[in-house]
Short mmCIF file of C-alpha atoms in Angstrom, two decimals:
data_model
loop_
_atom_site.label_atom_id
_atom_site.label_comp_id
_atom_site.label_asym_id
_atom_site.label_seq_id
_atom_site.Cartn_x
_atom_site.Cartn_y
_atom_site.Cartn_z
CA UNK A 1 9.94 -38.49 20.56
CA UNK A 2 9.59 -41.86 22.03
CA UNK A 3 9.72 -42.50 26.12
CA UNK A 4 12.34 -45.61 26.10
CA UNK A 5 12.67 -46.57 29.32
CA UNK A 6 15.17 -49.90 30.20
CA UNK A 7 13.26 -52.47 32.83
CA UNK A 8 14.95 -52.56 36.39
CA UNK A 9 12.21 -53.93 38.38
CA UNK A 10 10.20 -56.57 37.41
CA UNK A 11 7.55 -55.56 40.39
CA UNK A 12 6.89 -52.21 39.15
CA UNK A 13 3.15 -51.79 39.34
CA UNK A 14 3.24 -49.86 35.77
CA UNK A 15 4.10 -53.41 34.62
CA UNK A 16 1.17 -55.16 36.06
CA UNK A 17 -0.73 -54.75 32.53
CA UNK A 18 1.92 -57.29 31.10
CA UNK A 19 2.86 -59.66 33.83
CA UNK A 20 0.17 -59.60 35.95
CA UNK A 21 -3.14 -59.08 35.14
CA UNK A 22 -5.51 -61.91 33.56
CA UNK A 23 -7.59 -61.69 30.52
CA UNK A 24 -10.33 -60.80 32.69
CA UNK A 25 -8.80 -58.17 35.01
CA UNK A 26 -8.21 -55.94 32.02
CA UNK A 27 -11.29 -55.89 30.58
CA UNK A 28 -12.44 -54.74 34.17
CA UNK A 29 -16.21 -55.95 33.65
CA UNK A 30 -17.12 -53.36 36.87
CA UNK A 31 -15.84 -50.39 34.89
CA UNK A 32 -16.14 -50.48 31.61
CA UNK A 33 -14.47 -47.35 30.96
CA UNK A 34 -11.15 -48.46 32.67
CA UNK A 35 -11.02 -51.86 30.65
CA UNK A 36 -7.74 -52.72 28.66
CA UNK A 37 -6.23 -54.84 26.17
CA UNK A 38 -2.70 -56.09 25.21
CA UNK A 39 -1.84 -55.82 20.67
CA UNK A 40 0.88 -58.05 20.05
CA UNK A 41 3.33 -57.14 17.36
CA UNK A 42 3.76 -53.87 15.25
CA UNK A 43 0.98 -54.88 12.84
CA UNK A 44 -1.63 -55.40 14.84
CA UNK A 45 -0.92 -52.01 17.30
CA UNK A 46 -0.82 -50.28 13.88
CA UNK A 47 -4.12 -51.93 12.65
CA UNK A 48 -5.87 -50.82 16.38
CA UNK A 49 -4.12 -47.61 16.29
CA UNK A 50 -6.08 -47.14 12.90
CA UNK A 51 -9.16 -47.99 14.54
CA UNK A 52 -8.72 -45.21 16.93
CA UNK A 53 -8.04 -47.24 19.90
CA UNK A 54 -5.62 -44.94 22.17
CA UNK A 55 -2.72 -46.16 23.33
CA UNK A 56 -1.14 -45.95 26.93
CA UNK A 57 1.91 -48.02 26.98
CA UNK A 58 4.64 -50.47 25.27
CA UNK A 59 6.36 -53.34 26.12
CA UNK A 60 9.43 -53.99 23.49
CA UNK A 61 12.15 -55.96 23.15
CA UNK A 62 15.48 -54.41 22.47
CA UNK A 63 16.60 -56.44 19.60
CA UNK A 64 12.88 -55.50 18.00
CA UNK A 65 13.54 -51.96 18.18
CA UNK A 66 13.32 -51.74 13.91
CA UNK A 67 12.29 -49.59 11.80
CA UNK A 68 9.02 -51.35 11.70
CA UNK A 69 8.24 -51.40 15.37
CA UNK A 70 9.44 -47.67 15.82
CA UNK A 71 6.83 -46.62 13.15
CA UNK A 72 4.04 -48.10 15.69
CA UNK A 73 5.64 -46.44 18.26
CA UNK A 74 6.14 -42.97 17.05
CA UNK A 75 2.19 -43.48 16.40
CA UNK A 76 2.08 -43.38 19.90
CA UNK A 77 3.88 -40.40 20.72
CA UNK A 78 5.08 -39.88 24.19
CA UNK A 79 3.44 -43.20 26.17
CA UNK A 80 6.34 -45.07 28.08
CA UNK A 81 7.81 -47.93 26.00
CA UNK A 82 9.25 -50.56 28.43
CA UNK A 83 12.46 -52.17 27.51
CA UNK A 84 15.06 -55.07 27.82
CA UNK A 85 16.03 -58.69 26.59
CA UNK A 86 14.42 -61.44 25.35
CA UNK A 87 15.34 -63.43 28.78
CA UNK A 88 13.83 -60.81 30.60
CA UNK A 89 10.83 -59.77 28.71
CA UNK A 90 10.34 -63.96 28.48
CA UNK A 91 10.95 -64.06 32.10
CA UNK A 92 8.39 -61.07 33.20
CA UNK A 93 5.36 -62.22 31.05
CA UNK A 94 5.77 -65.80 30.64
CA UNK A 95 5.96 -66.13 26.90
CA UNK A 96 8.20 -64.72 23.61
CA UNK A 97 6.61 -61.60 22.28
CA UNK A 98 5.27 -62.07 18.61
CA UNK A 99 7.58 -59.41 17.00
CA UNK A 100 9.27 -58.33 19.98
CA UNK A 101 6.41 -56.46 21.02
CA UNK A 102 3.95 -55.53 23.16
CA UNK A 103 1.11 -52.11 23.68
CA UNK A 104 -1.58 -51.85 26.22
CA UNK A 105 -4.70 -50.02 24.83
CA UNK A 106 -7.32 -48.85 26.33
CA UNK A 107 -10.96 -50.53 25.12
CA UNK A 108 -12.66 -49.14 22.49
CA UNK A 109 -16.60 -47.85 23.29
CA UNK A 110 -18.91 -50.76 22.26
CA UNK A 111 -20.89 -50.08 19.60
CA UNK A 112 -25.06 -51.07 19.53
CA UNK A 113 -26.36 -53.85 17.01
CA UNK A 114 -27.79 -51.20 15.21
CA UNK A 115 -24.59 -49.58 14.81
CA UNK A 116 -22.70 -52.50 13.71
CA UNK A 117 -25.47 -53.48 11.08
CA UNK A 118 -26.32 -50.49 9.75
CA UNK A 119 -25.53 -50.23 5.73
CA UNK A 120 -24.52 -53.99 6.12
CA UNK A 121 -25.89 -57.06 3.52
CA UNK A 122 -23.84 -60.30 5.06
CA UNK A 123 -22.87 -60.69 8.55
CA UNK A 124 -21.67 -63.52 10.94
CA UNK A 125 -22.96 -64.35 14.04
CA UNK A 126 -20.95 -66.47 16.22
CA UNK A 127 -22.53 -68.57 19.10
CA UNK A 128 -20.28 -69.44 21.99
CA UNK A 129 -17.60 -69.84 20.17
CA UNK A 130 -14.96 -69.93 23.28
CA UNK A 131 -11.23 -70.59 21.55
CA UNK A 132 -9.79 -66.83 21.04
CA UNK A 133 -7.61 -68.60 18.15
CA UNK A 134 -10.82 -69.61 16.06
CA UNK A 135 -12.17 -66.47 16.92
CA UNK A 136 -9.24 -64.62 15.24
CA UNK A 137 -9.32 -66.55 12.48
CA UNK A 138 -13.14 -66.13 11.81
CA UNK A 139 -12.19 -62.48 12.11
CA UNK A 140 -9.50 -62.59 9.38
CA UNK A 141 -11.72 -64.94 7.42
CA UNK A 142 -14.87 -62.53 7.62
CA UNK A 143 -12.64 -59.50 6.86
CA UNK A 144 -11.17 -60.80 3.70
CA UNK A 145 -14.08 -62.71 2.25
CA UNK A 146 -16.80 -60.17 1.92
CA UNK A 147 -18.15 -60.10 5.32
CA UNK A 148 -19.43 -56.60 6.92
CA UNK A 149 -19.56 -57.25 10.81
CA UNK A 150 -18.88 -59.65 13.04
CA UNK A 151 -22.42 -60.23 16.06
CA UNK A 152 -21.16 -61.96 18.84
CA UNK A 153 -23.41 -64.25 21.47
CA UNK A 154 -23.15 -64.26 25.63
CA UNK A 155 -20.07 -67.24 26.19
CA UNK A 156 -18.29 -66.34 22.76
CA UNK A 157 -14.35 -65.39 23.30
CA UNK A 158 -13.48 -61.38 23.50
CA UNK A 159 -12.54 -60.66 20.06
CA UNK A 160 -9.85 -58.45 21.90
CA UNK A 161 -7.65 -60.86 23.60
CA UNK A 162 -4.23 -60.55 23.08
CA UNK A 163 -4.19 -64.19 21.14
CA UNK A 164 -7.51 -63.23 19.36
CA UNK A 165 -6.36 -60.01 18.20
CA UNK A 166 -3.01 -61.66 16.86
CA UNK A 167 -4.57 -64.79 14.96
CA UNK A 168 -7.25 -61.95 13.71
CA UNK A 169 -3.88 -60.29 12.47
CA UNK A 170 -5.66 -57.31 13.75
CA UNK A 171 -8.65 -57.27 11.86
CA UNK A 172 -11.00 -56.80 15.14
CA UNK A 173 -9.72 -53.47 14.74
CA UNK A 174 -11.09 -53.45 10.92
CA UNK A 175 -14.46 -55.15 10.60
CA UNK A 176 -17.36 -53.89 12.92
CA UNK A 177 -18.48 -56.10 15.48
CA UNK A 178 -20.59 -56.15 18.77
CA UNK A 179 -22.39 -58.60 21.15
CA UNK A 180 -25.71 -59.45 21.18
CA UNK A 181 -28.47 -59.19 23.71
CA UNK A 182 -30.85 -62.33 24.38
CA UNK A 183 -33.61 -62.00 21.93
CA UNK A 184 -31.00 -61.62 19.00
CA UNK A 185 -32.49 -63.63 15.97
CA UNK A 186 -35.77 -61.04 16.14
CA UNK A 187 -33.44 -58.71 16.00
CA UNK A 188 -31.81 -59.95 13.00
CA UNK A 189 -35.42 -60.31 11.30
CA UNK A 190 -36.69 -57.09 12.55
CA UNK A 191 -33.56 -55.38 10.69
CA UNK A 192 -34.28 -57.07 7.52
CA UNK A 193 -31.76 -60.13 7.73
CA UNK A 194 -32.48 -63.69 7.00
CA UNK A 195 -30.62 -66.65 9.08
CA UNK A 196 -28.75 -69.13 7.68
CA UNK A 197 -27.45 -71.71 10.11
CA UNK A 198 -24.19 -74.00 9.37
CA UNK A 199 -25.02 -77.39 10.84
CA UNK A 200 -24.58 -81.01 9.73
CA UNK A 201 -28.33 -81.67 8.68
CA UNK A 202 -29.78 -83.88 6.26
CA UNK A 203 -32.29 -81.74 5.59
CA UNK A 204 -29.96 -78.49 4.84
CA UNK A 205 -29.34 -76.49 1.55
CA UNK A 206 -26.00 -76.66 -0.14
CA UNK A 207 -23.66 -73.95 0.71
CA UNK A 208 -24.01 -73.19 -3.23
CA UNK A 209 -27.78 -73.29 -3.22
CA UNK A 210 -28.67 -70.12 -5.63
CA UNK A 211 -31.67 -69.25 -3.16
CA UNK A 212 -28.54 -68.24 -0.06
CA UNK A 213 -26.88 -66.35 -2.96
CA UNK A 214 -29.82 -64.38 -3.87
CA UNK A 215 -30.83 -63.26 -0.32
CA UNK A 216 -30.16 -59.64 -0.24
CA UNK A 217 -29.38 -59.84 3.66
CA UNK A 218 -28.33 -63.17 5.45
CA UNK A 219 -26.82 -63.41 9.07
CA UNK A 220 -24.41 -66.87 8.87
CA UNK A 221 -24.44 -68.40 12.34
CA UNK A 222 -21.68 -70.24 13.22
CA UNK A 223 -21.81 -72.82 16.46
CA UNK A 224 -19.49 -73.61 19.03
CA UNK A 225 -15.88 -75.86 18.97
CA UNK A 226 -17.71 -78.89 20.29
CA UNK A 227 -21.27 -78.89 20.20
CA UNK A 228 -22.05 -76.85 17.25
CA UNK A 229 -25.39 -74.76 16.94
CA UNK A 230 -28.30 -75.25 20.11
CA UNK A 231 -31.39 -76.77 18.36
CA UNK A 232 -33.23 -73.93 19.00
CA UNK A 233 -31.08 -71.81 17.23
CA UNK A 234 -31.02 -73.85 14.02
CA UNK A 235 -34.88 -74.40 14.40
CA UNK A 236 -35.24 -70.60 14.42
CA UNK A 237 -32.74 -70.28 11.62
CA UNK A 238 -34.51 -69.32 8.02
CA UNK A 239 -32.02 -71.94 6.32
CA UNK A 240 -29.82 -74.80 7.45
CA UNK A 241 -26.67 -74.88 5.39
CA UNK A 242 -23.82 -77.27 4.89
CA UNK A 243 -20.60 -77.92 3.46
CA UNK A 244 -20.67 -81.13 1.07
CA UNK A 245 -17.59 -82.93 1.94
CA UNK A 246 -15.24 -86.13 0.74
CA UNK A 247 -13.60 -89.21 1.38
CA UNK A 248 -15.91 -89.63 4.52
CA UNK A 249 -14.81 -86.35 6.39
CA UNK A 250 -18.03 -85.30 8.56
CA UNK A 251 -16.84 -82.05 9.62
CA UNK A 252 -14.19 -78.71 9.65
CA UNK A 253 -13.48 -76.95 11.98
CA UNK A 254 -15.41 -73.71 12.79
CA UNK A 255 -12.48 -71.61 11.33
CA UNK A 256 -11.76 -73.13 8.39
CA UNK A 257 -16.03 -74.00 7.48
CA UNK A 258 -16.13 -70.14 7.99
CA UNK A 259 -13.62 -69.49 5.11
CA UNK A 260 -15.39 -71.46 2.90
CA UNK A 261 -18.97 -69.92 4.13
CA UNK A 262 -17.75 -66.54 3.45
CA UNK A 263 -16.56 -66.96 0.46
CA UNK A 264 -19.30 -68.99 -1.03
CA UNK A 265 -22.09 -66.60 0.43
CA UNK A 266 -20.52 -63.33 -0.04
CA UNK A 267 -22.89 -60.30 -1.44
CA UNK A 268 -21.98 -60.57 -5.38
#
């Protein structure tokens, strides 16, 4: 049976989680084990709910309280579920609640490379990509177009971020994914992959070039909002890739050249 309990206090330290902590306090760097995250709306606490992540409590708003958002949190069974008004739930964390809701989770274990990639024939690795929205997107994107995991750099956004998770539409709690250590791209090539690097080049293969179709296992690397790919990382790269575009367009951005990476390099 669900723990509804109406908001009185707007200092109450069990609140802290919502209106209080940063990004960075909750996923408590010093201990791991302790690290949290916030899932916005009843789609995406279902999705991370699915992926075993373990809930510990809600934050809903009163007018939300459907038959939707009571499935998630039944799921939950008997963690507290905080609730009041839009004015008040606006008021105590600073913005409206996607869906009228709210859950604090605690982190999943990380998983190894090795983990991640096991079983796996296409996989994106993003490099500093810093925007948590382009992050969730690449997530959706990689999730619905074929992609098996998701390898994250040092510098890249935390896939779980409340606005990462939400773009993602919670599919950080479906595809596998993991950071990297230093000395990634031997990794890659030690586990069988070959590199494909999206830059602007003149001297890159066509996204539809049959030899990227025919690789059996290919790593797409995707590079940051603003400067793209390091040199070093393209130059290490088995392939340089690139979208042919029109009408004088020189570039997408890293979302949206993901969707169309994905799709066109997919395992057939």
């Amino acid at each position: 049976m669900a723990n509804i309990i109406e908001i009185q206090d707007y200092e109450a330290p069990e609140l802290d989680v919502y209106a209080r902590l940063t990004e960075a306090q909750l996923l408590n760097r010093f201990e791991p084990a302790k690290g949290m995250f916030i899932a916005e709306s009843p789609k995406v606490i279902q999705r991370a709910l699915d992926g075993g992540c373990v809930p510990v409590s809600i934050l809903a708003e009163r007018s939300h309280m459907n038959e939707e958002a009571m499935a998630a949190i039944e799921r939950c069974g008997d963690v507290p579920v905080y609730t009041s008004g839009l004015d008040v739930l606006t008021k105590l964390t600073g913005f409206q609640l996607t869906r009228g809701m709210l859950c604090a989770m605690r982190r999943p274990k990380p998983k190894t490379p090795a983990e991640v990639l096991e079983n796996t024939r296409r996989v994106v690795v993003l490099e500093r990509v810093m925007n948590p929205t382009n992050v969730g997107a690449i997530f959706r994107s990689a999730a619905a177009l074929g992609m098996d995991a998701v390898l994250l750099t040092p510098g890249c956004s935390d896939p779980l971020y409340r606005r990462s998770a939400r773009v993602s539409m919670g599919t950080v709690f479906q595809i596998p994914w993991t950071y990297l250590g230093e000395n990634w791209m031997d990794e890659l090539h030690d586990l069988g992959f070959r590199s494909a690097a999206l830059a602007l080049r003149d001297d890159s293969y066509s996204i539809d070039a049959p030899e990227l179709r025919s690789t059996e296992k290919l790593a797409v690397v995707l590079g940051s909002e603003g400067d793209g790919l390091a040199a070093d990382t393209i130059a290490q790269c088995d392939y340089t890739v690139k979208i042919p575009m029109y009408h004088d367009v020189d570039s997408l951005n890293v979302a949206a050249a993901s969707a169309v990476a994905f799709w066109e390099l997919r395992a057939r």
